[in-house]
């Protein structure tokens, strides 16, 4: 952002953990050390099992490690939940509600909460 606007918005505040910088010069991630994807993937496979990880899981862990660990814990506890639509996942089913879940193409499961 241009300097007059930047100074008014920041009002002298410093970026936490930056050694006293009030703003970044260039891309913020440029100051970080390189991420070791290979060792992270090996650690995740050791922790969660190699058969349970997709090619996107290492990236998810790199960006949001705590969220990824919580997701994997829930998946271990409840199984794969991607079959549920978002509303059912977030709010649960109501008594008497019927839900059709597509397990794979041509294979549907009808659930009813009684």
Tab-separated table of N, CA and C in Angstrom:
chain	number	residue	atom	x	y	z
A	1	UNK	N	0.834	-1.178	0.000
A	1	UNK	CA	0.000	0.000	0.000
A	1	UNK	C	0.879	1.240	0.000
A	2	UNK	N	0.391	2.345	-0.526
A	2	UNK	CA	1.182	3.580	-0.531
A	2	UNK	C	1.440	4.066	0.895
A	3	UNK	N	2.553	4.745	1.068
A	3	UNK	CA	3.028	5.146	2.394
A	3	UNK	C	2.040	5.969	3.214
A	4	UNK	N	1.393	6.985	2.715
A	4	UNK	CA	0.495	7.730	3.617
A	4	UNK	C	-0.609	6.841	4.188
A	5	UNK	N	-1.193	5.985	3.367
A	5	UNK	CA	-2.252	5.090	3.825
A	5	UNK	C	-1.703	4.075	4.819
A	6	UNK	N	-0.548	3.488	4.515
A	6	UNK	CA	0.055	2.476	5.376
A	6	UNK	C	0.291	3.025	6.784
A	7	UNK	N	0.852	4.211	6.908
A	7	UNK	CA	1.140	4.799	8.218
A	7	UNK	C	-0.134	5.078	9.006
A	8	UNK	N	-1.179	5.547	8.323
A	8	UNK	CA	-2.441	5.821	9.010
A	8	UNK	C	-3.109	4.545	9.499
A	9	UNK	N	-3.041	3.490	8.712
A	9	UNK	CA	-3.690	2.236	9.087
A	9	UNK	C	-2.926	1.545	10.220
A	10	UNK	N	-1.604	1.478	10.117
A	10	UNK	CA	-0.806	0.754	11.115
A	10	UNK	C	-0.677	1.517	12.431
A	11	UNK	N	-0.701	2.836	12.396
A	11	UNK	CA	-0.631	3.684	13.591
A	11	UNK	C	0.525	3.277	14.509
A	12	UNK	N	1.696	2.980	13.918
A	12	UNK	CA	2.883	2.675	14.709
A	12	UNK	C	2.965	1.261	15.247
A	13	UNK	N	1.970	0.419	14.980
A	13	UNK	CA	1.998	-0.959	15.471
A	13	UNK	C	3.095	-1.745	14.763
A	14	UNK	N	3.665	-2.698	15.472
A	14	UNK	CA	4.729	-3.549	14.938
A	14	UNK	C	4.180	-4.954	14.694
A	15	UNK	N	4.765	-5.668	13.731
A	15	UNK	CA	4.356	-7.031	13.418
A	15	UNK	C	4.986	-7.969	14.439
A	16	UNK	N	4.154	-8.751	15.092
A	16	UNK	CA	4.613	-9.674	16.120
A	16	UNK	C	5.615	-10.672	15.553
A	17	UNK	N	6.748	-10.842	16.229
A	17	UNK	CA	7.751	-11.815	15.817
A	17	UNK	C	8.587	-11.405	14.629
A	18	UNK	N	8.549	-10.132	14.259
A	18	UNK	CA	9.278	-9.690	13.070
A	18	UNK	C	10.540	-8.904	13.404
A	19	UNK	N	10.867	-8.763	14.675
A	19	UNK	CA	12.037	-7.989	15.044
A	19	UNK	C	11.816	-6.492	14.940
A	20	UNK	N	10.580	-6.053	15.116
A	20	UNK	CA	10.301	-4.627	15.140
A	20	UNK	C	9.837	-4.023	13.833
A	21	UNK	N	9.555	-4.824	12.817
A	21	UNK	CA	9.071	-4.282	11.545
A	21	UNK	C	7.627	-3.822	11.684
A	22	UNK	N	7.303	-2.724	11.037
A	22	UNK	CA	5.914	-2.280	11.021
A	22	UNK	C	5.211	-2.758	9.751
A	23	UNK	N	5.976	-3.168	8.742
A	23	UNK	CA	5.404	-3.734	7.524
A	23	UNK	C	6.469	-4.593	6.847
A	24	UNK	N	6.032	-5.462	5.981
A	24	UNK	CA	6.953	-6.315	5.235
A	24	UNK	C	7.383	-5.613	3.958
A	25	UNK	N	8.628	-5.814	3.600
A	25	UNK	CA	9.092	-5.389	2.281
A	25	UNK	C	9.038	-6.618	1.396
A	26	UNK	N	8.253	-6.583	0.340
A	26	UNK	CA	8.121	-7.737	-0.529
A	26	UNK	C	7.086	-8.712	-0.008
A	27	UNK	N	7.206	-9.947	-0.438
A	27	UNK	CA	6.257	-11.003	-0.079
A	27	UNK	C	6.551	-11.489	1.338
A	28	UNK	N	5.548	-11.547	2.233
A	28	UNK	CA	5.794	-11.969	3.617
A	28	UNK	C	6.437	-13.356	3.723
A	29	UNK	N	6.048	-14.290	2.899
A	29	UNK	CA	6.600	-15.633	2.967
A	29	UNK	C	8.056	-15.728	2.548
A	30	UNK	N	8.571	-14.702	1.903
A	30	UNK	CA	9.966	-14.728	1.457
A	30	UNK	C	10.932	-14.760	2.634
A	31	UNK	N	10.510	-14.312	3.795
A	31	UNK	CA	11.362	-14.291	4.980
A	31	UNK	C	11.405	-15.645	5.692
A	32	UNK	N	10.503	-16.557	5.352
A	32	UNK	CA	10.439	-17.862	6.017
A	32	UNK	C	11.463	-18.823	5.434
A	33	UNK	N	11.941	-19.754	6.253
A	33	UNK	CA	12.853	-20.777	5.714
A	33	UNK	C	12.081	-21.724	4.791
A	34	UNK	N	12.756	-22.414	3.865
A	34	UNK	CA	12.071	-23.346	2.969
A	34	UNK	C	11.382	-24.469	3.758
A	35	UNK	N	10.232	-24.882	3.288
A	35	UNK	CA	9.467	-25.947	3.939
A	35	UNK	C	9.931	-27.290	3.408
A	36	UNK	N	10.165	-28.244	4.294
A	36	UNK	CA	10.636	-29.579	3.912
A	36	UNK	C	9.441	-30.515	3.718
A	37	UNK	N	8.946	-30.582	2.489
A	37	UNK	CA	7.763	-31.392	2.194
A	37	UNK	C	8.028	-32.881	2.354
A	38	UNK	N	9.229	-33.334	1.975
A	38	UNK	CA	9.539	-34.763	2.041
A	38	UNK	C	9.531	-35.275	3.480
A	39	UNK	N	10.174	-34.549	4.389
A	39	UNK	CA	10.197	-35.015	5.777
A	39	UNK	C	8.820	-34.874	6.421
A	40	UNK	N	8.079	-33.840	6.040
A	40	UNK	CA	6.725	-33.678	6.558
A	40	UNK	C	5.839	-34.831	6.103
A	41	UNK	N	5.968	-35.208	4.835
A	41	UNK	CA	5.181	-36.338	4.331
A	41	UNK	C	5.543	-37.622	5.072
A	42	UNK	N	6.832	-37.843	5.311
A	42	UNK	CA	7.261	-39.038	6.046
A	42	UNK	C	6.701	-39.030	7.467
A	43	UNK	N	6.729	-37.871	8.129
A	43	UNK	CA	6.188	-37.764	9.488
A	43	UNK	C	4.682	-38.018	9.518
A	44	UNK	N	3.969	-37.478	8.525
A	44	UNK	CA	2.519	-37.688	8.475
A	44	UNK	C	2.177	-39.147	8.208
A	45	UNK	N	2.938	-39.790	7.332
A	45	UNK	CA	2.691	-41.209	7.061
A	45	UNK	C	2.950	-42.055	8.296
A	46	UNK	N	3.966	-41.686	9.068
A	46	UNK	CA	4.265	-42.409	10.302
A	46	UNK	C	3.161	-42.195	11.337
A	47	UNK	N	2.657	-40.965	11.414
A	47	UNK	CA	1.640	-40.629	12.406
A	47	UNK	C	0.260	-41.183	12.050
A	48	UNK	N	-0.156	-41.053	10.776
A	48	UNK	CA	-1.523	-41.383	10.378
A	48	UNK	C	-1.627	-42.624	9.509
A	49	UNK	N	-0.515	-43.160	9.028
A	49	UNK	CA	-0.554	-44.321	8.141
A	49	UNK	C	-0.524	-43.887	6.694
A	50	UNK	N	0.264	-44.574	5.882
A	50	UNK	CA	0.460	-44.131	4.497
A	50	UNK	C	-0.785	-44.315	3.638
A	51	UNK	N	-1.630	-45.290	3.944
A	51	UNK	CA	-2.819	-45.528	3.140
A	51	UNK	C	-3.918	-44.506	3.340
A	52	UNK	N	-3.829	-43.688	4.375
A	52	UNK	CA	-4.890	-42.740	4.695
A	52	UNK	C	-4.636	-41.345	4.143
A	53	UNK	N	-3.483	-41.110	3.554
A	53	UNK	CA	-3.123	-39.762	3.119
A	53	UNK	C	-3.275	-39.601	1.612
A	54	UNK	N	-3.798	-38.460	1.210
A	54	UNK	CA	-3.870	-38.133	-0.211
A	54	UNK	C	-2.719	-37.198	-0.554
A	55	UNK	N	-2.582	-36.898	-1.823
A	55	UNK	CA	-1.494	-36.007	-2.236
A	55	UNK	C	-1.720	-34.572	-1.755
A	56	UNK	N	-2.920	-34.243	-1.343
A	56	UNK	CA	-3.234	-32.895	-0.872
A	56	UNK	C	-3.010	-32.731	0.634
A	57	UNK	N	-2.860	-33.832	1.347
A	57	UNK	CA	-2.768	-33.756	2.796
A	57	UNK	C	-1.500	-33.064	3.289
A	58	UNK	N	-0.390	-33.260	2.609
A	58	UNK	CA	0.849	-32.593	3.024
A	58	UNK	C	0.691	-31.083	2.875
A	59	UNK	N	0.069	-30.633	1.794
A	59	UNK	CA	-0.171	-29.206	1.602
A	59	UNK	C	-1.126	-28.663	2.664
A	60	UNK	N	-2.159	-29.417	2.976
A	60	UNK	CA	-3.095	-28.989	4.020
A	60	UNK	C	-2.378	-28.843	5.348
A	61	UNK	N	-1.528	-29.821	5.667
A	61	UNK	CA	-0.778	-29.770	6.916
A	61	UNK	C	0.197	-28.594	6.926
A	62	UNK	N	0.846	-28.324	5.798
A	62	UNK	CA	1.812	-27.219	5.726
A	62	UNK	C	1.138	-25.876	6.005
A	63	UNK	N	-0.092	-25.704	5.536
A	63	UNK	CA	-0.781	-24.428	5.721
A	63	UNK	C	-1.522	-24.341	7.052
A	64	UNK	N	-2.119	-25.459	7.500
A	64	UNK	CA	-2.949	-25.463	8.700
A	64	UNK	C	-2.685	-26.725	9.519
A	65	UNK	N	-1.537	-26.838	10.192
A	65	UNK	CA	-1.186	-28.084	10.886
A	65	UNK	C	-2.176	-28.489	11.980
A	66	UNK	N	-2.632	-27.568	12.799
A	66	UNK	CA	-3.556	-27.920	13.880
A	66	UNK	C	-4.909	-28.355	13.322
A	67	UNK	N	-5.383	-27.664	12.299
A	67	UNK	CA	-6.669	-28.010	11.684
A	67	UNK	C	-6.575	-29.390	11.034
A	68	UNK	N	-5.460	-29.661	10.361
A	68	UNK	CA	-5.291	-30.964	9.714
A	68	UNK	C	-5.271	-32.085	10.745
A	69	UNK	N	-4.541	-31.899	11.848
A	69	UNK	CA	-4.501	-32.934	12.889
A	69	UNK	C	-5.883	-33.179	13.478
A	70	UNK	N	-6.643	-32.103	13.716
A	70	UNK	CA	-7.999	-32.253	14.243
A	70	UNK	C	-8.890	-32.993	13.243
A	71	UNK	N	-8.756	-32.663	11.963
A	71	UNK	CA	-9.517	-33.346	10.917
A	71	UNK	C	-9.208	-34.846	10.915
A	72	UNK	N	-7.926	-35.197	10.988
A	72	UNK	CA	-7.544	-36.608	10.968
A	72	UNK	C	-8.028	-37.347	12.217
A	73	UNK	N	-8.008	-36.669	13.368
A	73	UNK	CA	-8.532	-37.288	14.595
A	73	UNK	C	-10.015	-37.582	14.453
A	74	UNK	N	-10.765	-36.633	13.895
A	74	UNK	CA	-12.208	-36.848	13.701
A	74	UNK	C	-12.459	-37.971	12.694
A	75	UNK	N	-11.647	-38.022	11.661
A	75	UNK	CA	-11.816	-39.067	10.657
A	75	UNK	C	-11.510	-40.441	11.251
A	76	UNK	N	-10.515	-40.497	12.144
A	76	UNK	CA	-10.216	-41.760	12.824
A	76	UNK	C	-11.389	-42.175	13.712
A	77	UNK	N	-12.002	-41.196	14.384
A	77	UNK	CA	-13.080	-41.484	15.319
A	77	UNK	C	-14.394	-41.842	14.619
A	78	UNK	N	-14.745	-41.085	13.570
A	78	UNK	CA	-16.062	-41.234	12.939
A	78	UNK	C	-16.028	-41.851	11.548
A	79	UNK	N	-14.849	-42.037	10.980
A	79	UNK	CA	-14.755	-42.553	9.616
A	79	UNK	C	-14.843	-41.414	8.607
A	80	UNK	N	-14.920	-41.778	7.350
A	80	UNK	CA	-14.952	-40.782	6.280
A	80	UNK	C	-16.303	-40.068	6.273
A	81	UNK	N	-16.266	-38.755	6.424
A	81	UNK	CA	-17.496	-37.969	6.503
A	81	UNK	C	-17.779	-37.181	5.235
A	82	UNK	N	-16.972	-37.339	4.214
A	82	UNK	CA	-17.165	-36.555	2.990
A	82	UNK	C	-18.423	-36.969	2.234
A	83	UNK	N	-19.042	-38.065	2.629
A	83	UNK	CA	-20.289	-38.481	1.984
A	83	UNK	C	-21.455	-37.586	2.387
A	84	UNK	N	-21.346	-36.936	3.536
A	84	UNK	CA	-22.435	-36.098	4.025
A	84	UNK	C	-22.399	-34.718	3.375
A	85	UNK	N	-23.581	-34.149	3.148
A	85	UNK	CA	-23.633	-32.776	2.669
A	85	UNK	C	-23.246	-31.842	3.814
A	86	UNK	N	-22.889	-30.627	3.494
A	86	UNK	CA	-22.371	-29.684	4.491
A	86	UNK	C	-23.367	-29.401	5.601
A	87	UNK	N	-24.629	-29.160	5.246
A	87	UNK	CA	-25.635	-28.842	6.271
A	87	UNK	C	-25.780	-29.984	7.273
A	88	UNK	N	-25.840	-31.220	6.802
A	88	UNK	CA	-25.981	-32.363	7.708
A	88	UNK	C	-24.734	-32.519	8.564
A	89	UNK	N	-23.585	-32.315	7.969
A	89	UNK	CA	-22.336	-32.419	8.713
A	89	UNK	C	-22.295	-31.396	9.845
A	90	UNK	N	-22.698	-30.164	9.573
A	90	UNK	CA	-22.596	-29.098	10.569
A	90	UNK	C	-23.699	-29.129	11.615
A	91	UNK	N	-24.924	-29.484	11.217
A	91	UNK	CA	-26.044	-29.405	12.158
A	91	UNK	C	-26.571	-30.759	12.614
A	92	UNK	N	-26.220	-31.827	11.919
A	92	UNK	CA	-26.751	-33.138	12.273
A	92	UNK	C	-28.140	-33.339	11.695
A	93	UNK	N	-28.652	-34.533	11.846
A	93	UNK	CA	-29.983	-34.851	11.336
A	93	UNK	C	-31.028	-34.579	12.402
A	94	UNK	N	-32.240	-34.306	11.963
A	94	UNK	CA	-33.377	-34.127	12.865
A	94	UNK	C	-34.169	-35.430	12.882
A	95	UNK	N	-34.869	-35.686	13.965
A	95	UNK	CA	-35.672	-36.899	14.086
A	95	UNK	C	-36.696	-36.929	12.957
A	96	UNK	N	-36.779	-38.055	12.268
A	96	UNK	CA	-37.694	-38.224	11.156
A	96	UNK	C	-37.107	-37.814	9.817
A	97	UNK	N	-35.956	-37.175	9.827
A	97	UNK	CA	-35.335	-36.725	8.577
A	97	UNK	C	-34.742	-37.921	7.833
A	98	UNK	N	-34.915	-37.893	6.526
A	98	UNK	CA	-34.360	-38.923	5.655
A	98	UNK	C	-33.266	-38.303	4.804
A	99	UNK	N	-32.177	-39.014	4.636
A	99	UNK	CA	-31.022	-38.498	3.923
A	99	UNK	C	-30.520	-39.566	2.966
A	100	UNK	N	-30.281	-39.179	1.727
A	100	UNK	CA	-29.714	-40.088	0.746
A	100	UNK	C	-28.241	-39.730	0.551
A	101	UNK	N	-27.392	-40.723	0.729
A	101	UNK	CA	-25.958	-40.522	0.621
A	101	UNK	C	-25.451	-41.334	-0.562
A	102	UNK	N	-24.723	-40.691	-1.461
A	102	UNK	CA	-24.144	-41.396	-2.602
A	102	UNK	C	-22.758	-41.894	-2.205
A	103	UNK	N	-22.611	-43.205	-2.060
A	103	UNK	CA	-21.339	-43.799	-1.673
A	103	UNK	C	-20.383	-43.863	-2.854
A	104	UNK	N	-20.921	-44.179	-4.011
A	104	UNK	CA	-20.175	-44.171	-5.266
A	104	UNK	C	-21.202	-44.119	-6.376
A	105	UNK	N	-20.758	-43.960	-7.609
A	105	UNK	CA	-21.704	-43.836	-8.716
A	105	UNK	C	-22.592	-45.080	-8.784
A	106	UNK	N	-23.898	-44.854	-8.679
A	106	UNK	CA	-24.861	-45.936	-8.749
A	106	UNK	C	-25.129	-46.628	-7.423
A	107	UNK	N	-24.439	-46.257	-6.359
A	107	UNK	CA	-24.634	-46.884	-5.064
A	107	UNK	C	-25.054	-45.811	-4.050
A	108	UNK	N	-26.347	-45.872	-3.647
A	108	UNK	CA	-26.896	-44.889	-2.714
A	108	UNK	C	-27.323	-45.582	-1.436
A	109	UNK	N	-27.212	-44.848	-0.349
A	109	UNK	CA	-27.629	-45.340	0.953
A	109	UNK	C	-28.665	-44.370	1.489
A	110	UNK	N	-29.811	-44.883	1.918
A	110	UNK	CA	-30.872	-44.036	2.475
A	110	UNK	C	-30.838	-44.183	3.993
A	111	UNK	N	-30.672	-43.050	4.676
A	111	UNK	CA	-30.612	-43.040	6.140
A	111	UNK	C	-31.817	-42.288	6.667
A	112	UNK	N	-32.379	-42.783	7.771
A	112	UNK	CA	-33.485	-42.084	8.425
A	112	UNK	C	-33.249	-42.116	9.921
A	113	UNK	N	-33.296	-40.941	10.541
A	113	UNK	CA	-33.115	-40.846	11.980
A	113	UNK	C	-34.463	-41.041	12.649
A	114	UNK	N	-34.572	-42.094	13.473
A	114	UNK	CA	-35.857	-42.369	14.155
A	114	UNK	C	-35.720	-42.232	15.648
